[in-house]
Amino acid sequence: MGYLDELNSSQRTAVENIEGPTMVIAGAGSGKTRVLTYRIAHMMENGIDPFNIMALTFTNKAAKEMTARIGAIVGGGEARNITMGTFHSVFSRILRYNADRLGYPSNFTIYDTQDSKSLLKDIIKGFNLDDKAYKPGGVLGRISSAKNNLISADSYAQNPEIQAEDRASKRPEMGRIYKAYVKRCFNAGAMDFDDLLYQTNVLLRDFPEVLSHYQQKFRFILVDEYQDTNYAQYLIVKKLAAVYENICVVGDDAQSIYSFRGANIQNILNFKKDYPDFKLFKLEQNYRSTKNIVEAANGVIARNQDQIKKKVWTDNSEGEKLHVLRTLTDNEEGKQITNKIYDKIGQGSNHNDFAILYRTNKQSRSFEESLRKMNIPYKIYGGLSFYQRKEIKDLLAYFRLTANHNDEEALKRIINYPKRGIGKTSMQNILIAANQYGVSAWDVMSNFMKYPVQINSGAKNKMTDFVTMIRSFTAQLDNVDGYTLAQHIAKSSGILKEMQSDKDKGPEEIERYQNIEELLSGIRAFVAAQEEGESKSLTEFMQDVALLTDADNEKDENRDHVTLMTIHSSKGLEFPHVYLVGLEENLFPSQMALNSRLDLEEERRLFYVAVTRAKETCTLSYASSRFLWGNLISSEPSRFIDEINRDYLYFEAPERGKGRSLSGRLGSAFANPNSSGGLNKTLGSKSLKPIAKATPNLSKSGATVPLQVGTNVEHDRFGKGKVLQLSGEGNDRKASIFFPKHGSKTMLLRFANLKIDE
């Protein structure tokens, strides 16, 4: 068992204890994933059947990585016999197997957020309600919260407290909307993400034989990131573990930051109440960060009352102190952070060594502008994912309707795409008829004799042709592999033809076509990766896609770029250099978190997560003033800076002669920037050394030639491209260039280092 020798004593003890209720509290950077992985491998090495093991994670990516690691120890074939995946993916499989008990088809559709919002928008409109009071996003959040707390639509409508809350928020019709939403989803043979947990609880509650079956099957249960579980997840795990109590939960209460998604920190804090004879193991050695970073983070999180006490430590070097940067404005903050990154890149760092973390997405603007001006490549994470792009959702809707004819949202999306002469009014009349008869829209379109509807004969004929086409796709679902059918649908539906005709219109149209090609390539890769005996159908691929999490959706092209993301998105990641920006009162901590100790403690945990992403250096920055709704608002530094022991901080001063005087003081404790307490009174931005003199000309075989619109150029990172537009003069001269593989890029010529492509 040589793999055990790779563990420290605390990790090894946690791995070797394989029976009974167990809680592993894993500090930041303490090797949590290794312990969870090796524990499962150790269980199998000690004779536990992998078919009796269930391991639950929060991303498919994490589950696949763990399966690969376990396979390296015990063999890939055996590792695949473990039931491992996200809560939603594991329980969706259980629901598909038992769907008929709940009245659903086994091939039920899984609605994503956009599908749910679209359906709610339709319901709100049908009830003639004010869409400003009943915003689909807010309504969906309310329904999601109810489902995560296992409150059914009927219970919701009958609960006087809930009704009083809705009246107070001027949304008294929420209960009626919730009920209609559930009914429409059911008629469409669809579940949303919350249903995958809600309906699993219903299944285990109403069918004791099903509960007993899975209790016997999953005799050993492991849960990663237990601090992020909500009530529905907690109850499922508790029920399944009730017979054998071989449950191991791994997590860190200090990193519980998702209460807005329904996560309940009490699940991990109260584990000892659920299992009084539990064993507790603490992983306290941090392998990621320097001593200064670890101690700074420890000092802040120690102020929280609700926590499981631990002392995180590290054998790593002392490292640099955390730098504190004060700037005049948020725009200046963007410039100075960019200058710092630029300087470090000049000293040999890679772009992907850097992460800029912020509390809210809107803060990215000033950093994007500054990074673009310096021609530093960056990527914003948590933005529009590949599978949320319009052209991708259009083709996926064809796939969904092929698998499930009752999928109303898919039907509405593609009934007239590509255009086939079926207007909105005709489709609206179909939906009205479907609600009147209590059937799906597909049923109405498939049988106009049985379900009369007020639309003209031309529209009826076109709908009949559409139904025939979809049925022809469905007939091939089980006969051909997913890629063959997907390609056939893309061609026969007319999507590929329309995309090809749009390709000459501009870069955006080319990118949309390339996205469709990428999707089809992804399906081909999925089919090729399936093992012998595993399904290669389009249905199987669609189930995989429907269960992708935000983290799984991110397409990492292995490009060297600076990372920009919210702190919430950064959890589980690490970077050599972290810039934690916007550290101002009412921004971080958020103004909304200042009403209660519980909310403030979650903000402090969020700060702890941000700081502990850093391996080598961590810079904390804030602006003295920030634009808000078009007005310049004065800001105060975040209390979290003040909560760090001054021994671990370095307050930056400007280079001599480059600073600008700031009026006012933040208190005597901040008078001396590099003493045991404080912020400097002056500040300035570092000078940027230009790479080359600005010039509108480029070199070509030793001569200079004028750069013009239409000129073919070559860039060392993006390859060959064509100049679309020129603007600015002198040092500010810019070029907008289209690169076939990367789209349009706007570059400052003095930094672009372009070459003429002959």
Tab-separated table of C-alpha atoms in Angstrom, residues 68-332:
chain	number	residue	atom	x	y	z
A	68	ALA	CA	-8.982	8.695	-12.753
A	69	ARG	CA	-6.879	8.966	-9.585
A	70	ILE	CA	-8.599	5.991	-7.976
A	71	GLY	CA	-8.178	4.022	-11.202
A	72	ALA	CA	-4.427	4.641	-11.084
A	73	ILE	CA	-4.335	2.833	-7.721
A	74	VAL	CA	-6.920	0.046	-8.038
A	75	GLY	CA	-7.409	-0.192	-11.812
A	76	GLY	CA	-9.631	1.789	-14.165
A	77	GLY	CA	-12.231	-0.942	-14.606
A	78	GLU	CA	-12.926	-1.221	-10.897
A	79	ALA	CA	-12.955	2.551	-10.402
A	80	ARG	CA	-15.754	2.894	-12.963
A	81	ASN	CA	-17.970	0.673	-10.831
A	82	ILE	CA	-18.176	3.366	-8.135
A	83	THR	CA	-21.310	5.514	-8.268
A	84	MET	CA	-19.579	8.871	-8.427
A	85	GLY	CA	-20.744	12.251	-9.677
A	86	THR	CA	-22.578	15.400	-8.723
A	87	PHE	CA	-25.739	15.221	-6.617
A	88	HIS	CA	-27.732	16.124	-9.701
A	89	SER	CA	-26.109	13.611	-12.047
A	90	VAL	CA	-26.303	10.680	-9.605
A	91	PHE	CA	-29.897	11.347	-8.623
A	92	SER	CA	-31.017	12.062	-12.177
A	93	ARG	CA	-29.921	8.502	-13.025
A	94	ILE	CA	-31.935	7.159	-10.083
A	95	LEU	CA	-34.944	9.227	-11.193
A	96	ARG	CA	-34.739	8.015	-14.791
A	97	TYR	CA	-34.732	4.424	-13.563
A	98	ASN	CA	-37.786	5.088	-11.362
A	99	ALA	CA	-39.473	7.853	-13.368
A	100	ASP	CA	-42.673	5.887	-14.001
A	101	ARG	CA	-43.380	5.768	-10.249
A	102	LEU	CA	-43.581	9.565	-10.269
A	103	GLY	CA	-45.514	9.788	-13.546
A	104	TYR	CA	-42.586	11.037	-15.649
A	105	PRO	CA	-41.140	9.480	-18.813
A	106	SER	CA	-37.672	7.967	-18.359
A	107	ASN	CA	-36.354	10.345	-21.026
A	108	PHE	CA	-37.618	13.456	-19.219
A	109	THR	CA	-36.004	16.742	-20.262
A	110	ILE	CA	-33.926	18.723	-17.784
A	111	TYR	CA	-34.727	22.431	-18.040
A	112	ASP	CA	-31.877	24.873	-17.555
A	113	THR	CA	-32.348	28.350	-16.091
A	114	GLN	CA	-33.199	29.929	-19.448
A	115	ASP	CA	-35.860	27.302	-20.147
A	116	SER	CA	-37.425	27.858	-16.730
A	117	LYS	CA	-37.422	31.642	-17.115
A	118	SER	CA	-39.004	31.360	-20.552
A	119	LEU	CA	-41.780	29.147	-19.183
A	120	LEU	CA	-42.380	31.464	-16.224
A	121	LYS	CA	-42.494	34.480	-18.536
A	122	ASP	CA	-45.226	32.721	-20.509
A	123	ILE	CA	-47.183	31.882	-17.333
A	124	ILE	CA	-46.879	35.430	-15.970
A	125	LYS	CA	-48.073	36.834	-19.287
A	126	GLY	CA	-50.960	34.341	-19.372
A	127	PHE	CA	-52.080	35.477	-15.901
A	128	ASN	CA	-51.920	39.150	-17.030
A	129	LEU	CA	-49.527	39.988	-14.183
A	130	ASP	CA	-47.075	42.881	-14.060
A	131	ASP	CA	-43.773	41.506	-15.362
A	132	LYS	CA	-41.895	44.166	-13.380
A	133	ALA	CA	-43.289	42.930	-10.081
A	134	TYR	CA	-43.061	39.314	-11.209
A	135	LYS	CA	-39.666	39.216	-12.870
A	136	PRO	CA	-39.012	35.655	-14.125
A	137	GLY	CA	-35.580	35.528	-12.455
A	138	GLY	CA	-36.951	36.555	-9.077
A	139	VAL	CA	-39.933	34.209	-9.351
A	140	LEU	CA	-37.648	31.319	-10.290
A	141	GLY	CA	-35.424	32.079	-7.300
A	142	ARG	CA	-38.437	31.941	-4.996
A	143	ILE	CA	-39.605	28.614	-6.461
A	144	SER	CA	-36.059	27.236	-6.274
A	145	SER	CA	-35.812	28.169	-2.604
A	146	ALA	CA	-39.129	26.428	-1.910
A	147	LYS	CA	-38.052	23.235	-3.670
A	148	ASN	CA	-34.670	23.177	-1.917
A	149	ASN	CA	-36.583	23.341	1.358
A	150	LEU	CA	-38.924	20.592	0.101
A	151	ILE	CA	-41.990	22.837	0.041
A	152	SER	CA	-44.434	21.640	-2.606
A	153	ALA	CA	-46.641	23.986	-4.642
A	154	ASP	CA	-49.694	22.945	-2.591
A	155	SER	CA	-47.887	23.456	0.737
A	156	TYR	CA	-46.595	26.807	-0.491
A	157	ALA	CA	-50.107	28.020	-1.327
A	158	GLN	CA	-51.469	26.888	2.073
A	159	ASN	CA	-48.702	28.320	4.257
A	160	PRO	CA	-49.894	31.559	5.911
A	161	GLU	CA	-46.335	32.783	6.646
A	162	ILE	CA	-45.251	32.336	3.043
A	163	GLN	CA	-48.406	34.020	1.798
A	164	ALA	CA	-47.790	36.975	4.119
A	165	GLU	CA	-44.223	37.301	2.778
A	166	ASP	CA	-45.487	37.319	-0.803
A	167	ARG	CA	-48.108	39.958	-0.024
A	168	ALA	CA	-45.463	42.092	1.680
A	169	SER	CA	-43.253	41.852	-1.410
A	170	LYS	CA	-46.257	42.760	-3.603
A	171	ARG	CA	-46.265	39.329	-5.282
A	172	PRO	CA	-49.446	37.718	-3.893
A	173	GLU	CA	-49.839	35.476	-6.962
A	174	MET	CA	-46.562	33.584	-6.401
A	175	GLY	CA	-48.379	30.466	-5.188
A	176	ARG	CA	-50.561	30.343	-8.299
A	177	ILE	CA	-47.505	30.796	-10.538
A	178	TYR	CA	-45.611	28.033	-8.688
A	179	LYS	CA	-48.553	25.646	-9.139
A	180	ALA	CA	-48.886	26.443	-12.848
A	181	TYR	CA	-45.128	26.091	-13.340
A	182	VAL	CA	-45.091	22.619	-11.776
A	183	LYS	CA	-48.059	21.531	-13.890
A	184	ARG	CA	-46.557	22.843	-17.137
A	185	CYS	CA	-43.216	21.137	-16.423
A	186	PHE	CA	-44.996	17.866	-15.676
A	187	ASN	CA	-47.078	18.063	-18.878
A	188	ALA	CA	-43.874	18.751	-20.832
A	189	GLY	CA	-42.142	15.729	-19.298
A	190	ALA	CA	-39.536	18.047	-17.840
A	191	MET	CA	-37.751	18.621	-14.550
A	192	ASP	CA	-35.648	21.621	-13.634
A	193	PHE	CA	-32.381	21.296	-11.694
A	194	ASP	CA	-34.107	21.709	-8.342
A	195	ASP	CA	-36.563	18.929	-9.230
A	196	LEU	CA	-33.688	16.452	-9.456
A	197	LEU	CA	-33.273	16.816	-5.689
A	198	TYR	CA	-36.904	17.544	-4.818
A	199	GLN	CA	-38.273	14.569	-6.756
A	200	THR	CA	-35.561	12.270	-5.364
A	201	ASN	CA	-36.792	13.165	-1.878
A	202	VAL	CA	-40.361	12.451	-2.984
A	203	LEU	CA	-39.253	9.107	-4.439
A	204	LEU	CA	-37.467	8.039	-1.244
A	205	ARG	CA	-40.347	9.307	0.932
A	206	ASP	CA	-43.259	7.742	-0.946
A	207	PHE	CA	-41.692	4.452	-2.028
A	208	PRO	CA	-40.090	2.667	0.958
A	209	GLU	CA	-38.996	-0.250	-1.234
A	210	VAL	CA	-36.950	2.150	-3.379
A	211	LEU	CA	-35.351	3.693	-0.291
A	212	SER	CA	-34.503	0.245	1.077
A	213	HIS	CA	-32.980	-0.810	-2.245
A	214	TYR	CA	-30.592	2.134	-2.363
A	215	GLN	CA	-29.768	1.899	1.333
A	216	GLN	CA	-28.547	-1.649	0.711
A	217	LYS	CA	-26.783	-0.706	-2.494
A	218	PHE	CA	-24.952	2.363	-1.142
A	219	ARG	CA	-23.509	1.005	2.104
A	220	PHE	CA	-20.652	3.511	2.010
A	221	ILE	CA	-21.383	7.157	1.237
A	222	LEU	CA	-18.856	9.966	0.819
A	223	VAL	CA	-19.750	13.629	0.330
A	224	ASP	CA	-17.306	16.284	-0.842
A	225	GLU	CA	-17.752	19.986	0.068
A	226	TYR	CA	-20.363	19.081	2.683
A	227	GLN	CA	-20.540	22.703	3.851
A	228	ASP	CA	-22.153	23.569	0.500
A	229	THR	CA	-25.093	21.153	0.796
A	230	ASN	CA	-28.660	22.444	1.062
A	231	TYR	CA	-31.561	20.944	3.016
A	232	ALA	CA	-32.739	18.708	0.154
A	233	GLN	CA	-29.238	17.262	-0.349
A	234	TYR	CA	-28.733	16.842	3.389
A	235	LEU	CA	-31.985	14.887	3.773
A	236	ILE	CA	-31.267	12.538	0.840
A	237	VAL	CA	-27.844	11.652	2.240
A	238	LYS	CA	-29.227	11.219	5.770
A	239	LYS	CA	-31.953	8.835	4.537
A	240	LEU	CA	-29.584	6.739	2.425
A	241	ALA	CA	-27.020	6.450	5.248
A	242	ALA	CA	-29.590	5.633	7.944
A	243	VAL	CA	-29.071	1.835	7.957
A	244	TYR	CA	-25.262	1.410	7.971
A	245	GLU	CA	-24.127	4.957	8.902
A	246	ASN	CA	-20.924	4.483	6.914
A	247	ILE	CA	-20.935	8.120	5.931
A	248	CYS	CA	-17.876	10.291	5.445
A	249	VAL	CA	-18.286	14.013	4.852
A	250	VAL	CA	-15.373	16.206	3.830
A	251	GLY	CA	-15.350	19.982	3.840
A	252	ASP	CA	-14.413	23.219	5.538
A	253	ASP	CA	-16.929	25.313	7.420
A	254	ALA	CA	-14.606	28.299	6.897
A	255	GLN	CA	-15.319	28.063	3.153
A	256	SER	CA	-19.117	27.934	3.305
A	257	ILE	CA	-20.044	30.793	0.947
A	258	TYR	CA	-23.134	29.696	-0.990
A	259	SER	CA	-26.093	30.485	1.269
A	260	PHE	CA	-27.636	32.477	-1.606
A	261	ARG	CA	-27.928	29.136	-3.442
A	262	GLY	CA	-29.522	27.483	-0.422
A	263	ALA	CA	-26.354	26.011	1.139
A	264	ASN	CA	-26.733	25.604	4.889
A	265	ILE	CA	-23.586	25.786	7.018
A	266	GLN	CA	-25.511	24.130	9.863
A	267	ASN	CA	-25.323	20.817	7.963
A	268	ILE	CA	-21.610	20.551	8.713
A	269	LEU	CA	-21.743	22.295	12.102
A	270	ASN	CA	-24.472	19.908	13.315
A	271	PHE	CA	-22.974	16.677	11.963
A	272	LYS	CA	-22.061	15.680	15.531
A	273	LYS	CA	-25.735	15.945	16.534
A	274	ASP	CA	-26.850	13.653	13.710
A	275	TYR	CA	-24.093	11.126	14.484
A	276	PRO	CA	-23.047	11.445	18.170
A	277	ASP	CA	-20.444	8.658	17.856
A	278	PHE	CA	-18.758	10.260	14.824
A	279	LYS	CA	-15.005	10.528	14.393
A	280	LEU	CA	-13.474	13.913	13.590
A	281	PHE	CA	-10.259	14.364	11.616
A	282	LYS	CA	-8.659	17.739	10.931
A	283	LEU	CA	-6.360	18.452	8.007
A	284	GLU	CA	-4.525	21.587	9.077
A	285	GLN	CA	-1.300	21.636	7.064
A	286	ASN	CA	-1.549	24.003	4.110
A	287	TYR	CA	0.571	22.970	1.101
A	288	ARG	CA	-0.501	25.874	-1.120
A	289	SER	CA	0.365	29.243	0.393
A	290	THR	CA	3.204	31.067	2.114
A	291	LYS	CA	3.284	31.581	5.887
A	292	ASN	CA	2.284	35.237	5.594
A	293	ILE	CA	-0.795	34.402	3.511
A	294	VAL	CA	-1.854	31.554	5.816
A	295	GLU	CA	-1.441	33.613	9.001
A	296	ALA	CA	-3.214	36.642	7.531
A	297	ALA	CA	-6.200	34.482	6.541
A	298	ASN	CA	-6.232	32.712	9.929
A	299	GLY	CA	-6.399	36.019	11.781
A	300	VAL	CA	-9.482	37.141	9.887
A	301	ILE	CA	-11.497	33.915	10.017
A	302	ALA	CA	-10.799	33.512	13.752
A	303	ARG	CA	-13.268	36.369	14.339
A	304	ASN	CA	-16.227	34.212	13.262
A	305	GLN	CA	-18.262	32.676	16.080
A	306	ASP	CA	-19.914	29.833	14.117
A	307	GLN	CA	-17.022	27.540	13.247
A	308	ILE	CA	-15.209	24.311	13.991
A	309	LYS	CA	-11.946	25.433	15.542
A	310	LYS	CA	-8.744	24.515	13.760
A	311	LYS	CA	-5.279	25.984	13.319
A	312	VAL	CA	-4.104	25.947	9.706
A	313	TRP	CA	-0.311	26.064	9.367
A	314	THR	CA	2.325	25.585	6.688
A	315	ASP	CA	5.947	24.536	6.254
A	316	ASN	CA	6.220	26.742	3.171
A	317	SER	CA	8.463	29.805	3.082
A	318	GLU	CA	7.491	33.029	4.817
A	319	GLY	CA	6.997	34.777	1.477
A	320	GLU	CA	6.073	38.390	0.821
A	321	LYS	CA	3.714	40.293	3.057
A	322	LEU	CA	0.257	40.964	1.638
A	323	HIS	CA	0.432	44.262	-0.225
A	324	VAL	CA	-2.282	46.845	0.431
A	325	LEU	CA	-2.883	49.244	-2.458
A	326	ARG	CA	-4.966	52.388	-2.162
A	327	THR	CA	-6.020	54.237	-5.323
A	328	LEU	CA	-7.947	57.420	-6.016
A	329	THR	CA	-10.667	55.853	-8.197
A	330	ASP	CA	-11.808	52.491	-9.492
A	331	ASN	CA	-10.345	53.347	-12.910
A	332	GLU	CA	-6.990	54.062	-11.276
